Coordinates of C-alpha atoms in Angstrom, one line a residue:
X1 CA -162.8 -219.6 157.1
X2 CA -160.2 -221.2 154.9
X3 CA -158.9 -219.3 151.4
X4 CA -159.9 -221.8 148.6
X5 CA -158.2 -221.2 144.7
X6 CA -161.1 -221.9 142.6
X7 CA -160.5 -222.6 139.1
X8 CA -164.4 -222.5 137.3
X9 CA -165.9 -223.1 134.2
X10 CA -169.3 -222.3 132.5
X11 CA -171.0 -225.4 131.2
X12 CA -173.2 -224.3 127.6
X13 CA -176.5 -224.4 127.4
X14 CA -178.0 -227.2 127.1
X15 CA -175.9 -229.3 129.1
X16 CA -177.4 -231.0 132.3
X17 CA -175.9 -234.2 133.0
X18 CA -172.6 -234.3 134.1
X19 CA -171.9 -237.5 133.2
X20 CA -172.7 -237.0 129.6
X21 CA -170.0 -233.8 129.9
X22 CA -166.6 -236.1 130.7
X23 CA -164.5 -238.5 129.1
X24 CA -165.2 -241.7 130.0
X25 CA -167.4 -241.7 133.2
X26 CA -167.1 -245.1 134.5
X27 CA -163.7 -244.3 135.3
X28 CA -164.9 -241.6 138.2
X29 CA -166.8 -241.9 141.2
X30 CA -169.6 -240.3 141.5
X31 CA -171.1 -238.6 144.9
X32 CA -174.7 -236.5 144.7
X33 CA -174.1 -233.3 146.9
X34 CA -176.7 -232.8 149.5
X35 CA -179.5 -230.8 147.6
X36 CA -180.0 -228.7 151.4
X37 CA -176.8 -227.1 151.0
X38 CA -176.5 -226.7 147.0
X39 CA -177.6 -228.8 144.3
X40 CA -175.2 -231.1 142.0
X41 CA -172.8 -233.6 141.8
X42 CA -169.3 -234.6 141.9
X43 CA -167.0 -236.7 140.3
X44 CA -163.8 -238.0 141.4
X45 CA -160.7 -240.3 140.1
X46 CA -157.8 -241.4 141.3
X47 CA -155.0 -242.8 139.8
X48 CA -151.2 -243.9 140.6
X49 CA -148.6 -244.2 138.1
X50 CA -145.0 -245.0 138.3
X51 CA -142.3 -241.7 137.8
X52 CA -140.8 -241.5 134.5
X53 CA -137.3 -241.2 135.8
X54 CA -137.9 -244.2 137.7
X55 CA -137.6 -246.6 134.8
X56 CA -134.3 -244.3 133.4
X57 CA -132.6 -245.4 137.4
X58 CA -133.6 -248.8 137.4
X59 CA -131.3 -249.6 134.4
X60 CA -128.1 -248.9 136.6
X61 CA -129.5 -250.0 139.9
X62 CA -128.3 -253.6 141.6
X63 CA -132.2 -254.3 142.4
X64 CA -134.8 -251.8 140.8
X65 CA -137.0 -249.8 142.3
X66 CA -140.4 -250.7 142.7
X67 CA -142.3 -248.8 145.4
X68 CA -142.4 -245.7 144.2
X69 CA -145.5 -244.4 142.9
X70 CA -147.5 -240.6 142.3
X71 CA -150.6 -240.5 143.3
X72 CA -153.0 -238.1 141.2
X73 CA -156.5 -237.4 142.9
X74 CA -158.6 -235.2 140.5
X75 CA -162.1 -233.9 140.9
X76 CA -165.4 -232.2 139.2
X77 CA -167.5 -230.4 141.2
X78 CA -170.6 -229.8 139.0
X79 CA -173.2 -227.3 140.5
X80 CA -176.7 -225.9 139.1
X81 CA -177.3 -222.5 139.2
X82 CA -180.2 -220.2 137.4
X83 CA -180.8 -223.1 135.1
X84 CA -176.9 -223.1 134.1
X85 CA -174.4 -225.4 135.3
X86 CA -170.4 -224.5 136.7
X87 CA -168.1 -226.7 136.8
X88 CA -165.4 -226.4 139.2
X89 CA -162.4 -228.8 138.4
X90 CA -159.3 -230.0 141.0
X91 CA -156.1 -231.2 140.2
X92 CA -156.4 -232.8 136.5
X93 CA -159.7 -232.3 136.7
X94 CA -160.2 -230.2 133.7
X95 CA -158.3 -232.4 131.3
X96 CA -161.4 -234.9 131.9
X97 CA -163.8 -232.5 130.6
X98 CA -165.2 -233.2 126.8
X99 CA -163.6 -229.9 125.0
X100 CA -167.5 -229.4 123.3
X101 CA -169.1 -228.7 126.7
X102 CA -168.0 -225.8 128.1
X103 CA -168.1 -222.0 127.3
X104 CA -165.3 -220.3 125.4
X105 CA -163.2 -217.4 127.0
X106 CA -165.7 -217.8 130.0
X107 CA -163.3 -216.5 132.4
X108 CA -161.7 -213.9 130.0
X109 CA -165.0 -212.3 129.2
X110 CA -166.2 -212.2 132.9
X111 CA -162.3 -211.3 134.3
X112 CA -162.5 -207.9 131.6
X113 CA -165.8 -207.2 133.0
X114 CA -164.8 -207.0 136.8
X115 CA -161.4 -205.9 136.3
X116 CA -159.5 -202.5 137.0
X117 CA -158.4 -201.1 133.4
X118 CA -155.7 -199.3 135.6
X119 CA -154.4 -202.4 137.7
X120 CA -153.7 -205.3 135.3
X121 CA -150.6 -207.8 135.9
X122 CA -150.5 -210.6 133.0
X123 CA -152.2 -210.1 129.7
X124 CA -151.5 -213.2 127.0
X125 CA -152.1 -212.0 123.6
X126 CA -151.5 -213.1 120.1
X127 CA -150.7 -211.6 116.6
X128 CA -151.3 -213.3 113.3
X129 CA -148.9 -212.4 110.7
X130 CA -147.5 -214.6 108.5
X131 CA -147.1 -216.8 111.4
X132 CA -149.5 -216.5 114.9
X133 CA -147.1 -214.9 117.5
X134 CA -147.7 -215.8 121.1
X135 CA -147.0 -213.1 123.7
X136 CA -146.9 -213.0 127.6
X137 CA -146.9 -209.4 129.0
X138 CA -146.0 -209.1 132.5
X139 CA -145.6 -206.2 134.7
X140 CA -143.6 -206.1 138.4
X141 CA -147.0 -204.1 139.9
X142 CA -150.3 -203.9 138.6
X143 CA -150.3 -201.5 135.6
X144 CA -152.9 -199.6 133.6
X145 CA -153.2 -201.3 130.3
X146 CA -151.6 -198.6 128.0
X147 CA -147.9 -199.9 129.6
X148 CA -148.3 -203.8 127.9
X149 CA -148.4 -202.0 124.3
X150 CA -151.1 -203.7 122.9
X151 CA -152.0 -203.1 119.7
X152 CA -155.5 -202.8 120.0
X153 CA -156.0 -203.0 115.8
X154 CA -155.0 -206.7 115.5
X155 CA -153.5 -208.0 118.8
X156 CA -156.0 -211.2 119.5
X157 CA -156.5 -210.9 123.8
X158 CA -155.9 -215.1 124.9
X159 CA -156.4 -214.0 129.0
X160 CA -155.2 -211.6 131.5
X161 CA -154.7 -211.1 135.1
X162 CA -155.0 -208.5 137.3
X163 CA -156.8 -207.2 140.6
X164 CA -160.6 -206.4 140.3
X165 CA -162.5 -203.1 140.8
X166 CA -162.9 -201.9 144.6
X167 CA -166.7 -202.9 144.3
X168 CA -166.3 -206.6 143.0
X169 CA -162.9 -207.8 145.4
X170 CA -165.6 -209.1 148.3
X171 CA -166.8 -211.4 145.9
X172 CA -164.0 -212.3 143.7
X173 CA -161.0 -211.9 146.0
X174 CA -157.5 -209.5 145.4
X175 CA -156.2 -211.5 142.0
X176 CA -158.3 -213.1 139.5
X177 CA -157.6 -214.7 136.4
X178 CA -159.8 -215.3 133.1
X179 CA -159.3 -217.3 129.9
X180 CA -161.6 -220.1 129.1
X181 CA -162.1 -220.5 132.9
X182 CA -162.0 -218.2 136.0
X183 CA -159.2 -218.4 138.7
X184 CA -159.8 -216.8 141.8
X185 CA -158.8 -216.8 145.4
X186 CA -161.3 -216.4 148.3
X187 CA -162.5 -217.4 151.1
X188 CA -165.4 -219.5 151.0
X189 CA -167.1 -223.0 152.5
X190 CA -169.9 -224.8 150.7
X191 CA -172.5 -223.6 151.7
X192 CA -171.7 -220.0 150.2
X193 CA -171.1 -222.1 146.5
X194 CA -174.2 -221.2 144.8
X195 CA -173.9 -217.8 146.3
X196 CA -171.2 -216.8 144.6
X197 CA -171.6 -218.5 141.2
X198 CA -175.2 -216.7 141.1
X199 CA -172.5 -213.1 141.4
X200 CA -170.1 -214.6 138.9
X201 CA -173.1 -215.8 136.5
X202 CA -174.2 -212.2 136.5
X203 CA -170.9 -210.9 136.0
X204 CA -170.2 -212.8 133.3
X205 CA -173.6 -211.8 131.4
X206 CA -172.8 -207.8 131.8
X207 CA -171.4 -206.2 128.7
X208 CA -169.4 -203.4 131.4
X209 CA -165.9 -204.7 129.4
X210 CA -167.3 -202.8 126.6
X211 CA -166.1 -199.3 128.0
X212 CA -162.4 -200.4 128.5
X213 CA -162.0 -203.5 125.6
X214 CA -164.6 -202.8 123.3
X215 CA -162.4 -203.8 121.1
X216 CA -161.4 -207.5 121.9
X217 CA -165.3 -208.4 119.8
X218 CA -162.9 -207.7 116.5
X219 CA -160.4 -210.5 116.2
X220 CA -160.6 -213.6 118.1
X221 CA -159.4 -217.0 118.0
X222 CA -162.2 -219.6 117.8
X223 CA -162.0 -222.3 120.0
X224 CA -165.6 -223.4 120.3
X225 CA -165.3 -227.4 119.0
X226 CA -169.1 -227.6 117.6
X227 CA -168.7 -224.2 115.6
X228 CA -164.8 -225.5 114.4
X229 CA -166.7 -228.9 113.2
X230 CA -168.9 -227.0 111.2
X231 CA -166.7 -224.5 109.4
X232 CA -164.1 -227.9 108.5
X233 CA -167.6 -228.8 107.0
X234 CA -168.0 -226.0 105.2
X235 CA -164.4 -226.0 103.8
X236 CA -164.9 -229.2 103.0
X237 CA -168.0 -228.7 101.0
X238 CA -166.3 -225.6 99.2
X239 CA -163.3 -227.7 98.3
X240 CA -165.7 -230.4 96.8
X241 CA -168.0 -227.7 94.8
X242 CA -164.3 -226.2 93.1
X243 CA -165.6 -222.4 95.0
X244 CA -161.6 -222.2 94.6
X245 CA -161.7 -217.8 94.9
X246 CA -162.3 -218.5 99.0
X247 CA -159.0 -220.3 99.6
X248 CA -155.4 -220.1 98.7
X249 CA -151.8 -221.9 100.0
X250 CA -149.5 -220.2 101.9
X251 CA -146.3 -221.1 103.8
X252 CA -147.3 -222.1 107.6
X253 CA -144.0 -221.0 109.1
X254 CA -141.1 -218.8 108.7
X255 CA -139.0 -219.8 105.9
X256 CA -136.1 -218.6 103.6
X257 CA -137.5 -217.7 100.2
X258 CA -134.2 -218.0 98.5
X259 CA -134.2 -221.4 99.3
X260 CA -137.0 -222.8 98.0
X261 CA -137.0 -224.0 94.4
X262 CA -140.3 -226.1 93.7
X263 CA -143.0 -227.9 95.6
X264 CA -144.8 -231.0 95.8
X265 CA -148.2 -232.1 96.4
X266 CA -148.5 -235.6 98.8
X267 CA -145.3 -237.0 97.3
X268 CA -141.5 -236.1 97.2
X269 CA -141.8 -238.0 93.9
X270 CA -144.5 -235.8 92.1
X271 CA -144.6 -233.3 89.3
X272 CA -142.5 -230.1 90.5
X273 CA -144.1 -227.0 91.1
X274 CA -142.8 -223.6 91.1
X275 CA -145.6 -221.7 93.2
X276 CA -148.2 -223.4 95.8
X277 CA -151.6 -223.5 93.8
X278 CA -154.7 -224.7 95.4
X279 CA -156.3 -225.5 92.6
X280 CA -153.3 -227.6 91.5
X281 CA -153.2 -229.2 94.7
X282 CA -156.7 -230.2 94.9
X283 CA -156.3 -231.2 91.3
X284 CA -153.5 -233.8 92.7
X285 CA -155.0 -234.6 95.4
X286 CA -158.6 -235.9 93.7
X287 CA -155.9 -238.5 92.0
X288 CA -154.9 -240.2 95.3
X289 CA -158.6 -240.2 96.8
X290 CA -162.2 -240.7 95.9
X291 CA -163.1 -238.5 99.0
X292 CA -161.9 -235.3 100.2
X293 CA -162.9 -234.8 104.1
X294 CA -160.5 -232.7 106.5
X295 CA -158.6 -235.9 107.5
X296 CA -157.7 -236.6 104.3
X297 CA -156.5 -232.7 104.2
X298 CA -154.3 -233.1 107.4
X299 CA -152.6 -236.6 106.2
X300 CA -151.4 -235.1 103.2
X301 CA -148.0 -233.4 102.9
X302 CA -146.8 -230.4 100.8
X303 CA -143.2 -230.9 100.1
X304 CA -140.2 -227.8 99.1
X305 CA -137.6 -228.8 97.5
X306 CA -134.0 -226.5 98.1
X307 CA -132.5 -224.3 95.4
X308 CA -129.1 -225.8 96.2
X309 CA -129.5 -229.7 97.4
X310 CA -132.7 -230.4 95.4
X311 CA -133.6 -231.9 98.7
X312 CA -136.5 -231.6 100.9
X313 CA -136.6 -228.2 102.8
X314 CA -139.7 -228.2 104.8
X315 CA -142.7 -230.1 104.8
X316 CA -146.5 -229.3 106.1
X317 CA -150.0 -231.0 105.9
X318 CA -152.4 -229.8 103.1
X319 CA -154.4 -228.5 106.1
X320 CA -151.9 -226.6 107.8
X321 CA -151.0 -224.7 104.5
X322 CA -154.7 -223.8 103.7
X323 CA -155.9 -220.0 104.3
X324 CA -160.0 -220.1 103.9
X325 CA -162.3 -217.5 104.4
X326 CA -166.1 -218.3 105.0
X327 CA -169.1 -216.6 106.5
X328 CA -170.5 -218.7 108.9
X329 CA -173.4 -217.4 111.4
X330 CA -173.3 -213.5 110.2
X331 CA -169.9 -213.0 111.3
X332 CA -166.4 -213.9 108.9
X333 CA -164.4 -216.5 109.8
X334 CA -160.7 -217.1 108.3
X335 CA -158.7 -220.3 108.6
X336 CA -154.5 -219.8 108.8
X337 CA -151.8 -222.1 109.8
X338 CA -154.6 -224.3 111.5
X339 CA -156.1 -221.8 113.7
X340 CA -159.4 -220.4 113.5
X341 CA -160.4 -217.1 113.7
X342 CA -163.5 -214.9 114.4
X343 CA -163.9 -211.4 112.8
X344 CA -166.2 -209.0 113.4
X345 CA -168.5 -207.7 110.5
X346 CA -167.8 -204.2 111.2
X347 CA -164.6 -204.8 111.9
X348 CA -163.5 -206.3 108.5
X349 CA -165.5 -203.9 106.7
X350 CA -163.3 -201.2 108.3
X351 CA -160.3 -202.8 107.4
X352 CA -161.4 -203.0 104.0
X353 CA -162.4 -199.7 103.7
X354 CA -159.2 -198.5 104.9
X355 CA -157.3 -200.6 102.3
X356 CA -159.4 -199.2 99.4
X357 CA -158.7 -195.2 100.1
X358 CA -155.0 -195.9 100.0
X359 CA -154.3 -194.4 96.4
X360 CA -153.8 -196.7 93.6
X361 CA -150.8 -196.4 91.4
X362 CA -150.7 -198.2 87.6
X363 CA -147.5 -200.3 87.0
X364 CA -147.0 -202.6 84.0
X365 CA -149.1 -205.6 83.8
X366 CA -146.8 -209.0 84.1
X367 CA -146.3 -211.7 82.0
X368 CA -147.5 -215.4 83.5
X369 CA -144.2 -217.3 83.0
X370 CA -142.2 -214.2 84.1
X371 CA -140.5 -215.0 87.7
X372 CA -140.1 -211.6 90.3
X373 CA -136.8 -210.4 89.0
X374 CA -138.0 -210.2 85.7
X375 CA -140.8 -208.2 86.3
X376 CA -138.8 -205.9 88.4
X377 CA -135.9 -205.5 85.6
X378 CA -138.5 -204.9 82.9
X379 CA -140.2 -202.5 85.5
X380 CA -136.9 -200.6 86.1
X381 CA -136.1 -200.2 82.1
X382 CA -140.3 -199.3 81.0
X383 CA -140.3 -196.1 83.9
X384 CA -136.6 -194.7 82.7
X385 CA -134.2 -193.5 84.8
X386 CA -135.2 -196.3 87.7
X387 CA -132.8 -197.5 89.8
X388 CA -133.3 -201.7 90.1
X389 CA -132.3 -202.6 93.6
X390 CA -134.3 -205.8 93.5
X391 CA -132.2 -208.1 95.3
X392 CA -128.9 -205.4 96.0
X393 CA -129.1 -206.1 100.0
X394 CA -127.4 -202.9 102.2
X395 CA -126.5 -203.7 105.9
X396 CA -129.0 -202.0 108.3
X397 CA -128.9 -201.4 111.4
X398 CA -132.1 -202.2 112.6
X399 CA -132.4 -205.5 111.1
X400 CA -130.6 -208.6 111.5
X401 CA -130.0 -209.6 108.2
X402 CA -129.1 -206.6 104.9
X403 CA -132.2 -205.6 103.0
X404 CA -133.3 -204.5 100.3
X405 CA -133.8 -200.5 100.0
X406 CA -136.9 -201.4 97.3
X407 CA -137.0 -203.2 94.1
X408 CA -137.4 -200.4 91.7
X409 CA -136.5 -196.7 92.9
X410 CA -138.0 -194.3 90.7
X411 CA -136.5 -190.4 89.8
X412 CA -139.8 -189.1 91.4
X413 CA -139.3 -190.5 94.9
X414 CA -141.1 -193.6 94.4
X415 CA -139.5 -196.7 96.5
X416 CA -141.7 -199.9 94.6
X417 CA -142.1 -202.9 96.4
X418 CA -143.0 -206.0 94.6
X419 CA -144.3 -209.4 95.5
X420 CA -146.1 -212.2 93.5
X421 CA -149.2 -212.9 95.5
X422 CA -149.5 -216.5 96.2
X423 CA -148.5 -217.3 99.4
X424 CA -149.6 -214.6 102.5
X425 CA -146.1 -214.8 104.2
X426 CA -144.5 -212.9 101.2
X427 CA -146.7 -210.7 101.7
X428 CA -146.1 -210.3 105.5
X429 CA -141.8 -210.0 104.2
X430 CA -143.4 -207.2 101.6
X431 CA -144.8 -205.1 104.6
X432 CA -142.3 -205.4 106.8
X433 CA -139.6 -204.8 104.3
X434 CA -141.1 -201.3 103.4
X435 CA -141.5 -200.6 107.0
X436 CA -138.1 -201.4 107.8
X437 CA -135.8 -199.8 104.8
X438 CA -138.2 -196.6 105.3
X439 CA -137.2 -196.4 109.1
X440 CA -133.8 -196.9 108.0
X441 CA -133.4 -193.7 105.1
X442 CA -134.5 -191.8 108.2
X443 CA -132.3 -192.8 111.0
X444 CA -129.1 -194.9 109.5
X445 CA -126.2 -193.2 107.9
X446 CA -124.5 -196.2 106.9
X447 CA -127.9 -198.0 105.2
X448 CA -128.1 -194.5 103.1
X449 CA -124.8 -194.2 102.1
X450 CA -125.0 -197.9 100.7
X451 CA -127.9 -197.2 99.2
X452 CA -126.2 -194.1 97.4
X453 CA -123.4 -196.0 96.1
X454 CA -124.9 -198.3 94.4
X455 CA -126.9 -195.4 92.4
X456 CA -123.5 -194.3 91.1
X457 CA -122.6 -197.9 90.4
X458 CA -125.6 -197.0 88.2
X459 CA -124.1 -193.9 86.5
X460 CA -126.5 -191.7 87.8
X461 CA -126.1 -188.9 90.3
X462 CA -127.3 -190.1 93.7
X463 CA -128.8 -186.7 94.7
X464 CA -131.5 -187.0 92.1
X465 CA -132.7 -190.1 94.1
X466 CA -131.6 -189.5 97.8
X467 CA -129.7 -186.8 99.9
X468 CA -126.2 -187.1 100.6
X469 CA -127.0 -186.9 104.8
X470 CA -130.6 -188.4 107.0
X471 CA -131.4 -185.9 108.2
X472 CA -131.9 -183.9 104.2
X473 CA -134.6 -186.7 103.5
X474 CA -138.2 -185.2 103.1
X475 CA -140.5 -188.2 103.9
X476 CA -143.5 -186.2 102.9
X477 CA -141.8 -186.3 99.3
X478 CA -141.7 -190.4 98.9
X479 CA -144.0 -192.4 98.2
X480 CA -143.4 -196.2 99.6
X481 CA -145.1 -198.2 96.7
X482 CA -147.2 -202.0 97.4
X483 CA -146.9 -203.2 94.6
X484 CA -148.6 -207.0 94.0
X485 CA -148.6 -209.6 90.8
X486 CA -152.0 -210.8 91.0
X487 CA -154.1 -213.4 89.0
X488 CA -157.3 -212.4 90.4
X489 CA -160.0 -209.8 88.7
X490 CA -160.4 -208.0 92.1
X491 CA -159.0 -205.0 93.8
X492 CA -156.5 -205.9 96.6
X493 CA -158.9 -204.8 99.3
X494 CA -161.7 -207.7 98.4
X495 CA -158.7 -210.5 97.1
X496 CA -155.6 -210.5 99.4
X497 CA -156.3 -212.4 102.8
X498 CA -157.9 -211.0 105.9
X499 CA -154.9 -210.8 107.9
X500 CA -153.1 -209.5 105.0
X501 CA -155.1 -206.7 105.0
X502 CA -154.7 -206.1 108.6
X503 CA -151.2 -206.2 108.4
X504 CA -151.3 -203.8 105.3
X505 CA -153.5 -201.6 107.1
X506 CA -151.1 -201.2 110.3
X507 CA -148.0 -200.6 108.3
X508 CA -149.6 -197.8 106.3
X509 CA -150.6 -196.2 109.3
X510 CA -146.7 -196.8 110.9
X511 CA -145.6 -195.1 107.4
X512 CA -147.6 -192.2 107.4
X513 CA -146.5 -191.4 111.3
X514 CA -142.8 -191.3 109.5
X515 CA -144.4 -189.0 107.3
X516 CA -144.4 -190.6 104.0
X517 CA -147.3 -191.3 101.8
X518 CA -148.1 -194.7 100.8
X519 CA -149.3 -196.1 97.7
X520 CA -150.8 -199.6 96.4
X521 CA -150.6 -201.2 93.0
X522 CA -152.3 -204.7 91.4
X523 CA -150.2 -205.9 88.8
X524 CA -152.5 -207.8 86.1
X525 CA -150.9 -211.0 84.8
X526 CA -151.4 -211.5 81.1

C-alpha cells in the first residue's frame, strides 16, 4: 500500500454542494466518485502557462523560445462523511476553494488534540504589540513544548507540528501538521477514505487539547470571512452612529517618533495635525464622501509629515490605522493593524482585573495644548528635588539604540514614565522602555554611571537617587511608574486598548520578577 501526503480540510456546516464551494466551477471537471466505495465528488483543472524567466531570455535570444510550457494539474476531492463534508485538495487545489467555506484552524485544533505535548517540532505563533510579530519555532528533535518559550499569556498559536500520541499514529501516521487544514502522511487507498475521515471527524470534535493548551481559547486571530464581514459591519455602523469611545488611531508599523511632526487626513494638502484623532478623521473624512463603508476606510490615506524635511514620512489607509473593539457573539473582538482578533470573555476580564490591582499613584493633571516635554518639566519642578531625564538618552547595553533612564526620577525612588495616549505603539515604546532601563540599573555599570552623572550635572548628590555600584541597588525600594496623559473619564484598565493591556500586564509581571514594585498613573487633561 502506497504512503499518500494528505492535506484536508473541514467544509462548515451547511455546505453540500461542492460546486457552490469553488471559484469559478466551469473552469474544473467534474467526476462523481463511485458511491460503492465512498460517496462524493471531484474536481479537477488543468492549466499550462509559459515560465516567467522565459519571456526575461527571449529578449537576448537569436529566435525565442516558444515550447516551453509548466503544466499545473490541481484537484478537489470532496467526500461526505457523518453529514459533514472534507475536502481534500492536490497541487493548487486549495487556492480554488472560496475562503467562506471551510472551517478555521481545523487542522490546528484537531493536530493539539492528537498530539504529544512532549514531542512537538514546529510551532508558528504570533504576538501583537505595537506591531503583530510572526514567529517560526523549530527544534532539531521533537521537544516538549516548554523548550519553544511560548508565552502562553499573549502568544497567539497560528499551527504546529509534531509527532502524535502512541495511540492515534495508526491512524494519523509519524508527522502531522495542523493549521487551517490537516497534513498528514499515511498509508492509505480509497476505499479506507471515509474510514479515516470518520477517526479524524471525531478527533477533531474532542476537547482532549484542553489538558495541555487550554490556553490557546484566549487570544486568537480571526480568520473566519462571514464573522470578519460582519464585525466590518459593525465598525461601520459605530463609525456612522459617532459611538467614537470604541475606536482610536494608532501607528500601524514601527516608526521613529522624533520624526514625525504632523499628520494628515486623505490629502498631503490638508489641515496639519499634531496627534492622530479619530474623531478628527472621521470629521475629514464625512467632507470627501456621502457614505462611509470599509472600502471607503481602506482607500483613504493618513499621511506624517517629517520634523526635518516637512515631507511625507509614512503613509497608511484609514483602515489599517484603526484599533476597534466590539462585542460580537458573547465573546470581544479587537481590530489592530488590519487583523482581527478573538478574545476570550474570561480572559479579558482577567487581564483587566490584573491591570486594576496595580496601585495607582496621583501625578499633576496636564494642560491640553501642553506637548510631552512640557508636562514632564513642569512634573519635575511641582515634585522638588526631581531629576528630569526626559529625553537625556544613556548608552545601554542591552539595547541597540541609548535610552532614556525615565522621564522624571524622584528622591523617593520613583522612575516616572510618561506617554500621551493616543496612538497604542507609544504605548508599546512606554513598556518596553521601563522594562529595559530597569534591567539595565541592575546589570550595566556603564548605563548607571551615565545615569549618575547626569544627576550631578544636576547639582544634586547622585547617591540620594542611585548607588554608586549595580549591585548596591535595592529593586524592592523603586517603584517603576506608568504614567499616561489621558482625555478619557475612565480608569486605564477599561480605556487603553486590549493589547495594551496585555502588554501592560506582562511587563509588570517581568518587573516584579526583578523585584521592583510597579505603579500606574492617569494623567487628567484640563
Amino acid at each position: 500500500m502506497k504512503t499518500r501526503k494528505l492535506n484536508i480540510l473541514l467544509a462548515k456546516q451547511g455546505y453540500s454542494d461542492p460546486r457552490s464551494m469553488v471559484n469559478k466551477p466551469e473552469r474544473f471537471i467534474w467526476k462523481d466518485l463511485d458511491k460503492k466505495i465512498i460517496s462524493g465528488q471531484l474536481a479537477i483543472t488543468k492549466g499550462s502557462t509559459t515560465p516567467s524567466w522565459v519571456r526575461f531570455v527571449n529578449d537576448a535570444l537569436e529566435e525565442e523560445l516558444t515550447e516551453v510550457i509548466n503544466s499545473a494539474n490541481s484537484a478537489l476531492l470532496f467526500v461526505n462523511v457523518e453529514k459533514r463534508m472534507f475536502i481534500l485538495s492536490f497541487g493548487y487545489g486549495r487556492n480554488m476553494l472560496k475562503e467562506e467555506c471551510f472551517v478555521r484552524d481545523f487542522g490546528l485544533k484537531t493536530v493539539l488534540n492528537t498530539v504529544d505535548p512532549t514531542k512537538i517540532k514546529s510551532i508558528d505563533s504570533a504576538i501583537t504589540e505595537n506591531i503583530t510579530k510572526h514567529t517560526r519555532s523549530q527544534t532539531s528533535i521533537a521537544s516538549p513544548t516548554e523548550e519553544f518559550g511560548l508565552d502562553v499569556s499573549r502568544d497567539i498559536l497560528r499551527a504546529v507540528t509534531g509527532h502524535p500520541k502512541e495511540e492515534y499514529r495508526k491512524v494519523l501516521g509519524r508527522t502531522i501538521t495542523g493549521k487551517d487544514s490537516l497534513h498528514i502522511l499515511v498509508k492509505i487507498t480509497m476505499r479506507d477514505l471515509e474510514e479515516l475521515l470518520e477517526k479524524i471527524l471525531e478527533l477533531y470534535e474532542s476537547d482532549s487539547y484542553k489538558e495541555n493548551f487550554d490556553w490557546v481559547d484566549n487570544l486568537r486571530e480571526e480568520k473566519d470571512p462571514s464573522k470578519i464581514k460582519e464585525l466590518k459591519k459593525k465598525l461601520v455602523d459605530d463609525l456612522n452612529s459617532e459611538k467614537y469611545e470604541a475606536f482610536h488611531l494608532a501607528i500601524p508599523e514601527i516608526y521613529e517618533p522624533d520624526r514625525i511632526e504632523s499628520f494628515a487626513y486623505f490629502s498631503k494638502n490638508s489641515f496639519r495635525y499634531t496627534e492622530l484623532d479619530i474623531v478628527e478623521a472621521i470629521k475629514e473624512l464625512k467632507k470627501k464622501t456621502d457614505e462611509i463603508n470599509f472600502d471607503t476606510l481602506k482607500n483613504k490615506n493618513i499621511y506624517a509629515f517629517e520634523s526635518d524635511t516637512n515631507g511625507i514620512y509614512m503613509r497608511w489607509s484609514l483602515a489599517k490605522c484603526i484599533v476597534y473593539e466590539t462585542e460580537y457573539e458573547d465573546k470581544r473582538y479587537v481590530l489592530t493593524m488590519g487583523n482581527w482578533y478573538c478574545i476570550e470573555p474570561s480572559f479579558a476580564k482577567e487581564v483587566t482585573k490584573s491591570i486594576e490591582k496595580i496601585k495607582d499613584v496621583q501625578l499633576i493633571s496636564c494642560q491640553s495644548d501642553f506637548r510631552e516635554d512640557q508636562y514632564n518639566e513642569k512634573l519635575a519642578k511641582n515634585i522638588g528635588d526631581a531629576i528630569l531625564f526626559d529625553k537625556k538618552l544613556i548608552k545601554c547595553t542591552d539595547a541597540r539604540s541609548r535610552i532614556e533612564l525615565c522621564d522624571v526620577l524622584t528622591k523617593d525612588h520613583m522612575l516616572i514614565h510618561v506617554k500621551k495616549r493616543g496612538r497604542s505603539s507609544t504605548l508599546s515604546h512606554l513598556f518596553s522602555q521601563g522594562k529595559v532601563s530597569a534591567e539595565a540599573l541592575l546589570s550595566d555599570a556603564g548605563f548607571l554611571n551615565e545615569a549618575r552623572n547626569r544627576i550631578e550635572k544636576e547639582k544634586k548628590n547622585p547617591d540620594d537617587y542611585l548607588p554608586d555600584t549595580n549591585d548596591k541597588i535595592k529593586s524592592e525600594g523603586y517603584t517603576v511608574v506608568f504614567a499616561i496623559i489621558d482625555k478619557s473619564d475612565k480608569p486605564l484598565s477599561k480605556s487603553l486598548p486590549f493589547f495594551s493591556l496585555l502588554n501592560f500586564r506582562q511587563v509588570e509581571k517581568t518587573l516584579k520578577m526583578m523585584g521592583y514594585k510597579v505603579a500606574k498613573a492617569k494623567i487628567d487633561v484640563v
